[in-house]
Short mmCIF file of C-alpha atoms and ligand atoms in Angstrom, two decimals:
data_model
loop_
_atom_site.label_atom_id
_atom_site.label_comp_id
_atom_site.label_asym_id
_atom_site.label_seq_id
_atom_site.Cartn_x
_atom_site.Cartn_y
_atom_site.Cartn_z
CA UNK S 1 122.95 122.21 144.60
CA UNK S 2 119.48 120.97 143.90
CA UNK S 3 117.17 122.39 141.19
CA UNK S 4 118.79 125.05 138.98
CA UNK S 5 117.85 128.64 139.80
CA UNK S 6 116.39 131.02 137.23
CA UNK S 7 119.37 133.40 137.13
CA UNK S 8 118.15 136.91 136.23
CA UNK S 9 120.46 139.47 134.65
CA UNK S 10 119.46 143.13 135.19
CA UNK S 11 121.14 146.36 134.13
CA UNK S 12 122.40 148.33 137.12
CA UNK S 13 119.84 150.99 138.12
CA UNK S 14 117.88 151.97 141.22
CA UNK S 15 115.40 149.11 140.77
CA UNK S 16 117.99 146.35 140.28
CA UNK S 17 120.09 147.65 143.18
CA UNK S 18 117.01 147.49 145.44
CA UNK S 19 116.33 144.00 144.12
CA UNK S 20 119.92 142.94 144.89
CA UNK S 21 119.61 144.18 148.49
CA UNK S 22 116.29 142.31 148.95
CA UNK S 23 117.81 139.18 147.47
CA UNK S 24 120.78 139.35 149.89
CA UNK S 25 118.41 139.84 152.83
CA UNK S 26 116.49 136.73 151.75
CA UNK S 27 119.71 134.66 151.82
CA UNK S 28 120.18 134.77 148.03
CA UNK S 29 123.30 134.97 145.86
CA UNK S 30 123.95 138.00 143.63
CA UNK S 31 126.79 138.85 141.29
CA UNK S 32 127.75 142.54 141.14
CA UNK S 33 130.54 144.66 139.70
CA UNK S 34 133.37 146.02 141.82
CA UNK S 35 136.23 148.08 140.43
CA UNK S 36 138.44 144.93 140.30
CA UNK S 37 136.30 142.00 139.10
CA UNK S 38 132.68 140.87 139.49
CA UNK S 39 131.99 139.48 142.96
CA UNK S 40 129.52 136.79 144.00
CA UNK S 41 127.85 138.25 147.06
CA UNK S 42 126.03 136.75 150.03
CA UNK S 43 124.97 138.12 153.42
CA UNK S 44 128.19 137.71 155.44
CA UNK S 45 126.24 137.18 158.66
CA UNK S 46 124.10 134.32 157.27
CA UNK S 47 125.96 131.01 157.49
CA UNK S 48 123.41 129.24 155.26
CA UNK S 49 123.79 131.83 152.52
CA UNK S 50 127.59 131.55 152.77
CA UNK S 51 127.36 127.75 152.49
CA UNK S 52 125.21 128.15 149.37
CA UNK S 53 127.84 130.48 147.95
CA UNK S 54 130.59 127.85 148.31
CA UNK S 55 128.29 125.31 146.65
CA UNK S 56 127.53 127.66 143.74
CA UNK S 57 131.25 128.29 143.11
CA UNK S 58 132.01 124.61 143.43
CA UNK S 59 134.90 125.33 145.79
CA UNK S 60 136.68 122.17 146.83
CA UNK S 61 137.46 123.71 150.20
CA UNK S 62 136.18 126.51 152.41
CA UNK S 63 138.75 129.18 151.63
CA UNK S 64 138.11 132.30 153.75
CA UNK S 65 136.19 135.09 151.98
CA UNK S 66 136.58 138.87 151.78
CA UNK S 67 133.85 140.82 153.59
CA UNK S 68 132.91 143.96 151.63
CA UNK S 69 131.71 146.97 153.60
CA UNK S 70 130.54 150.43 152.69
CA UNK S 71 133.17 152.45 154.59
CA UNK S 72 135.86 152.45 157.26
CA UNK S 73 133.33 152.89 160.08
CA UNK S 74 131.55 149.70 159.02
CA UNK S 75 134.93 147.93 158.81
CA UNK S 76 135.87 148.96 162.35
CA UNK S 77 132.79 147.14 163.65
CA UNK S 78 134.26 143.89 162.28
CA UNK S 79 138.02 144.12 162.88
CA UNK S 80 140.74 145.84 164.89
CA UNK S 81 142.94 148.33 163.06
CA UNK S 82 146.46 149.00 164.28
CA UNK S 83 148.24 152.19 163.16
CA UNK S 84 149.52 150.61 159.92
CA UNK S 85 146.09 149.26 159.00
CA UNK S 86 144.48 152.64 159.70
CA UNK S 87 147.06 154.36 157.51
CA UNK S 88 146.47 151.94 154.61
CA UNK S 89 142.69 152.21 154.89
CA UNK S 90 143.00 155.98 154.91
CA UNK S 91 145.22 155.95 151.84
CA UNK S 92 143.49 153.34 149.67
CA UNK S 93 139.82 152.95 150.68
CA UNK S 94 137.57 152.92 148.83
CA UNK S 95 139.77 150.97 146.41
CA UNK S 96 141.36 147.68 145.38
CA UNK S 97 143.10 146.90 148.68
CA UNK S 98 142.01 144.11 151.04
CA UNK S 99 143.25 144.14 154.63
CA UNK S 100 143.48 140.96 156.73
CA UNK S 101 142.98 142.04 160.34
CA UNK S 102 142.20 140.56 163.77
CA UNK S 103 138.47 139.93 164.05
CA UNK S 104 136.54 141.89 166.66
CA UNK S 105 135.29 139.68 169.48
CA UNK S 106 131.67 140.45 168.59
CA UNK S 107 132.14 140.35 164.81
CA UNK S 108 128.78 139.24 163.33
CA UNK S 109 130.32 137.63 160.22
CA UNK S 110 129.52 133.90 160.04
CA UNK S 111 132.33 131.57 161.15
CA UNK S 112 132.08 129.73 157.85
CA UNK S 113 132.95 132.91 155.91
CA UNK S 114 136.25 133.26 157.78
CA UNK S 115 136.85 129.47 157.89
CA UNK S 116 136.76 129.73 161.68
CA UNK S 117 139.90 131.91 161.73
CA UNK S 118 140.49 134.75 164.20
CA UNK S 119 141.33 137.07 161.31
CA UNK S 120 139.06 138.58 158.68
CA UNK S 121 139.70 140.01 155.20
CA UNK S 122 137.98 143.37 154.61
CA UNK S 123 137.59 145.65 151.64
CA UNK S 124 135.71 148.85 150.77
CA UNK S 125 135.12 148.67 147.00
CA UNK S 126 135.38 151.77 144.84
CA UNK S 127 132.53 151.16 142.41
CA UNK S 128 129.25 153.06 142.39
CA UNK S 129 127.11 149.92 141.96
CA UNK S 130 128.92 147.97 144.70
CA UNK S 131 128.69 150.99 147.01
CA UNK S 132 124.95 151.39 146.40
CA UNK S 133 124.23 147.70 146.98
CA UNK S 134 126.24 147.75 150.22
CA UNK S 135 124.50 150.84 151.51
CA UNK S 136 121.02 149.59 150.52
CA UNK S 137 121.70 146.24 152.22
CA UNK S 138 123.28 147.78 155.31
CA UNK S 139 125.35 144.73 156.33
CA UNK S 140 128.68 143.21 155.25
CA UNK S 141 128.65 141.18 152.02
CA UNK S 142 131.13 138.36 151.44
CA UNK S 143 132.14 138.16 147.81
CA UNK S 144 134.72 135.95 146.14
CA UNK S 145 135.24 136.51 142.44
CA UNK S 146 132.06 135.42 140.61
CA UNK S 147 133.58 132.50 138.68
CA UNK S 148 133.35 128.75 139.03
CA UNK S 149 136.20 127.41 141.11
CA UNK S 150 139.34 126.99 138.98
CA UNK S 151 138.19 129.45 136.29
CA UNK S 152 139.53 132.97 135.87
CA UNK S 153 137.90 135.96 137.52
CA UNK S 154 135.07 137.60 135.53
CA UNK S 155 135.34 141.20 134.38
CA UNK S 156 131.97 141.35 132.57
CA UNK S 157 128.43 140.25 133.42
CA UNK S 158 128.55 137.89 130.42
CA UNK S 159 131.53 136.05 131.97
CA UNK S 160 129.54 135.63 135.16
CA UNK S 161 126.50 134.34 133.30
CA UNK S 162 128.49 131.75 131.39
CA UNK S 163 130.06 130.42 134.61
CA UNK S 164 127.19 130.66 137.08
CA UNK S 165 123.89 130.56 135.14
CA UNK S 166 121.43 128.40 137.05
CA UNK S 167 123.52 128.54 140.25
CA UNK S 168 122.84 132.09 141.49
CA UNK S 169 119.78 134.35 141.75
CA UNK S 170 120.76 137.62 140.15
CA UNK S 171 123.49 139.32 138.13
CA UNK S 172 123.62 143.11 138.26
CA UNK S 173 125.25 144.24 135.01
CA UNK S 174 127.32 147.38 135.55
CA UNK S 175 129.51 147.03 132.46
CA UNK S 176 133.13 145.88 132.37
CA UNK S 177 135.12 146.31 135.57
CA UNK S 178 137.74 149.05 135.32
CA UNK S 179 140.71 147.50 137.16
CA UNK S 180 140.34 143.95 135.89
CA UNK S 181 142.60 142.23 138.43
CA UNK S 182 141.69 141.36 142.00
CA UNK S 183 142.50 143.50 144.99
CA UNK S 184 145.95 143.52 146.59
CA UNK S 185 145.79 141.67 149.93
CA UNK S 186 147.88 142.88 152.87
CA UNK S 187 147.77 141.28 156.31
CA UNK S 188 148.15 143.69 159.24
CA UNK S 189 148.23 141.12 162.01
CA UNK S 190 151.80 141.78 162.98
CA UNK S 191 154.28 143.35 160.54
CA UNK S 192 152.38 144.30 157.33
CA UNK S 193 152.73 141.43 154.83
CA UNK S 194 151.81 141.20 151.16
CA UNK S 195 149.65 138.12 150.65
CA UNK S 196 148.48 138.71 147.08
CA UNK S 197 149.58 141.28 144.51
CA UNK S 198 146.66 143.07 142.86
CA UNK S 199 145.06 146.37 141.93
CA UNK S 200 147.17 148.58 144.22
CA UNK S 201 150.90 148.48 143.47
CA UNK S 202 153.25 147.32 146.21
CA UNK S 203 155.31 150.50 145.83
CA UNK S 204 152.28 152.69 146.55
CA UNK S 205 151.52 150.68 149.69
CA UNK S 206 155.13 150.88 150.85
CA UNK S 207 155.13 154.66 150.31
CA UNK S 208 152.01 155.00 152.45
CA UNK S 209 153.50 152.77 155.17
CA UNK S 210 156.91 154.40 155.06
CA UNK S 211 158.64 151.01 154.97
CA UNK S 212 158.78 147.81 152.91
CA UNK S 213 156.11 145.14 153.12
CA UNK S 214 157.11 141.68 154.18
CA UNK S 215 156.47 139.26 151.39
CA UNK S 216 154.62 136.08 152.09
CA UNK S 217 156.76 133.37 150.47
CA UNK S 218 154.11 131.48 148.58
CA UNK S 219 152.04 134.53 147.60
CA UNK S 220 149.47 132.95 145.31
CA UNK S 221 148.82 134.04 141.75
CA UNK S 222 146.02 136.63 141.68
CA UNK S 223 143.48 134.20 140.27
CA UNK S 224 144.38 131.24 142.44
CA UNK S 225 141.38 131.67 144.67
CA UNK S 226 141.23 128.02 145.63
CA UNK S 227 144.64 128.04 147.21
CA UNK S 228 144.78 129.31 150.79
CA UNK S 229 147.20 132.21 150.61
CA UNK S 230 149.17 131.43 153.70
CA UNK S 231 148.49 127.90 154.84
CA UNK S 232 151.20 127.66 157.44
CA UNK S 233 151.01 131.13 158.88
CA UNK S 234 148.34 133.75 158.37
CA UNK S 235 145.47 131.72 157.07
CA UNK S 236 146.44 128.69 159.14
CA UNK S 237 143.44 126.46 159.47
CA UNK S 238 141.10 126.59 162.37
CA UNK S 239 142.10 123.83 164.77
CA UNK S 240 140.29 122.91 167.98
CA UNK S 241 142.36 122.22 171.12
CA UNK S 242 140.39 119.05 171.76
CA UNK S 243 141.53 116.07 169.64
CA UNK S 244 139.04 115.18 166.92
CA UNK S 245 138.16 111.54 166.22
CA UNK S 246 136.90 111.19 162.65
CA UNK S 247 134.34 108.75 161.25
CA UNK S 248 133.10 107.96 164.73
CA UNK S 249 130.26 105.44 164.82
CA UNK S 250 130.20 105.17 168.61
CA UNK S 251 130.81 107.61 171.46
CA UNK S 252 133.23 106.75 174.27
CA UNK S 253 133.07 108.01 177.85
CA UNK S 254 134.30 111.60 178.18
CA UNK S 255 133.90 112.43 174.50
CA UNK S 256 131.76 115.17 172.98
CA UNK S 257 129.68 114.26 169.93
CA UNK S 258 129.60 116.11 166.62
CA UNK S 259 126.63 114.43 164.96
CA UNK S 260 125.39 114.36 161.39
CA UNK S 261 122.03 113.06 160.23
CA UNK S 262 119.12 111.50 162.13
CA UNK S 263 120.99 108.52 163.63
CA UNK S 264 122.19 108.60 167.23
CA UNK S 265 125.41 106.58 167.62
CA UNK S 266 125.83 103.96 170.33
CA UNK S 267 127.14 105.44 173.56
CA UNK S 268 125.74 108.93 172.81
CA UNK S 269 124.15 109.05 176.28
CA UNK S 270 127.60 109.27 177.88
CA UNK S 271 128.74 112.22 175.72
CA UNK S 272 129.81 115.30 177.69
CA UNK S 273 127.93 117.35 175.10
CA UNK S 274 126.43 116.87 171.66
CA UNK S 275 125.68 119.05 168.65
CA UNK S 276 124.35 117.93 165.29
CA UNK S 277 125.64 119.52 162.07
CA UNK S 278 122.31 118.74 160.42
CA UNK S 279 119.71 116.36 161.77
CA UNK S 280 118.09 116.06 158.36
CA UNK S 281 121.46 115.31 156.76
CA UNK S 282 121.53 118.53 154.73
CA UNK S 283 125.09 119.45 153.68
CA UNK S 284 124.37 123.18 153.27
CA UNK S 285 123.07 123.32 156.84
CA UNK S 286 126.03 121.23 158.01
CA UNK S 287 128.54 123.60 156.37
CA UNK S 288 126.88 126.62 157.97
CA UNK S 289 127.17 124.97 161.41
CA UNK S 290 130.62 123.41 161.04
CA UNK S 291 132.98 125.95 162.61
CA UNK S 292 130.58 127.26 165.26
CA UNK S 293 129.73 123.72 166.42
CA UNK S 294 133.43 122.78 166.55
CA UNK S 295 134.15 125.87 168.65
CA UNK S 296 131.24 125.17 171.02
CA UNK S 297 132.25 121.53 171.54
CA UNK S 298 135.91 122.50 171.92
CA UNK S 299 134.94 124.80 174.79
CA UNK S 300 133.55 121.84 176.79
CA UNK S 301 137.05 120.53 177.53
CA UNK S 302 136.09 116.95 176.58
CA UNK S 303 138.68 114.18 176.15
CA UNK S 304 137.96 114.16 172.40
CA UNK S 305 135.33 115.19 169.90
CA UNK S 306 133.79 112.19 168.14
CA UNK S 307 132.78 113.37 164.66
CA UNK S 308 130.27 111.16 162.86
CA UNK S 309 130.89 110.49 159.15
CA UNK S 310 129.70 113.12 156.67
CA UNK S 311 129.04 112.03 153.05
CA UNK S 312 131.52 113.24 150.43
CA UNK S 313 129.30 114.68 147.66
CA UNK S 314 128.78 118.45 147.06
CA UNK S 315 129.73 120.53 150.09
CA UNK S 316 130.60 117.28 151.86
CA UNK S 317 134.01 117.38 150.20
CA UNK S 318 134.86 120.72 151.79
CA UNK S 319 133.36 119.71 155.14
CA UNK S 320 135.47 116.54 155.20
CA UNK S 321 138.55 118.51 154.13
CA UNK S 322 138.14 120.87 157.10
CA UNK S 323 137.37 118.06 159.55
CA UNK S 324 140.51 116.23 158.42
CA UNK S 325 142.64 119.37 158.88
CA UNK S 326 141.09 120.01 162.28
CA UNK S 327 141.97 116.43 163.26
CA UNK S 328 145.55 116.57 162.01
CA UNK S 329 148.15 116.02 164.76
CA UNK S 330 149.89 119.20 165.91
O1 TXA N 401 139.18 142.04 144.08
C1 TXA N 401 138.84 141.18 144.88
O2 TXA N 401 139.45 141.01 145.94
C2 TXA N 401 137.62 140.32 144.51
C3 TXA N 401 136.40 141.25 144.49
C4 TXA N 401 135.11 140.51 144.21
O3 TXA N 401 136.31 141.98 145.68
N1 TXA N 401 137.45 139.23 145.44
C5 TXA N 401 138.29 138.17 145.48
O4 TXA N 401 137.94 137.18 146.41
O5 TXA N 401 139.27 138.05 144.78
P1 TXA N 401 138.52 135.69 146.37
O6 TXA N 401 137.67 134.92 147.35
O7 TXA N 401 138.54 135.19 144.97
O8 TXA N 401 139.96 135.82 146.95
C6 TXA N 401 140.13 136.15 148.32
C7 TXA N 401 141.46 135.68 148.85
C8 TXA N 401 141.52 134.16 148.96
O9 TXA N 401 142.72 133.69 148.37
C9 TXA N 401 141.55 133.91 150.47
O10 TXA N 401 142.33 132.81 150.82
C10 TXA N 401 142.14 135.20 151.01
O11 TXA N 401 141.61 136.19 150.17
N2 TXA N 401 141.73 135.44 152.39
C11 TXA N 401 140.49 135.74 152.85
N3 TXA N 401 140.48 135.83 154.20
C12 TXA N 401 141.74 135.61 154.61
C13 TXA N 401 142.40 135.56 155.89
N4 TXA N 401 141.72 135.75 157.02
N5 TXA N 401 143.72 135.30 155.91
C14 TXA N 401 144.42 135.10 154.76
N6 TXA N 401 143.86 135.11 153.53
C15 TXA N 401 142.55 135.35 153.46
MG1 MG N 402 138.86 134.52 142.96
#
């Protein structure tokens, strides 16, 4: 991040809720209470805002985020619900349950927010302030817990301030959060699977389903938000079909070019296609473009994608992490 922001803290009321919605629409970052923990919200459809959110949290990697929506109808615009998912949404929304579902083909959520995956995590929070912000804003809001990466989740506005002062625009103070642990995460991609224990008890979910949940082996601790919950399976990393050649300083015949910065590498004229993550070398812009550019270049059917080097500072660490994973042999 560049210059520190003047983080404002406002008590939750009609004026501050309106301010939060305006701030989201302007690409800003706002912390707000949900029934579980305070979330750090950004416009889910704005890749630049999502990139700023990762930078503010200091996440070492782009872990996929939960998109918060006002109701089931808004959720259906983003993801496909099978019968189990519909039953769980019916039983527990609004409330501390997150469902990981197949993304709709025309889902407007930024690729960066879902780490380029074909699935999306959705939740309808049961908190008056969160509900009012979502309905005033009118679009999905991605919100990880509003703590610095590696710290515990905040349950008061003061926790948020001590972690994120100077890094976000606004904190809406709605008092302590009632549940105090994060939402339970269940994937309904195939057989319903518990990915993270949380605010809704497993037994209650199993009663609603009428059968036991599968348990994801390495189900992360509730506050381990930097650890992908299911690296090998559900949250497996986005990987292009086209081989990726890292740290490319030249382009070979038949390759597509993933550029970074103002320099054009030797051989660029023979590229089958070229996209630049950020011509001005801006890492926030590069993060916002990363997954969509990879997808677009992958679709060209080139021999390989030559990815120019990206510096390692700030968001560069996460960008390089994802490029390395995308390049890993399969
Ligand atoms: O209670 C909560 O869920 C809070 C409040 C603010 O809503 N949010 C929260 O978000 O805990 P976060 O980012 O700290 O944790 C979200 C977890 C991460 O571990 C992430 O890997 C997982 O959800 N996740 C998100 N999308 C996923 C996906 N498509 N597949 C598997 N896991 C996913
Ligand atoms: Mg967290």
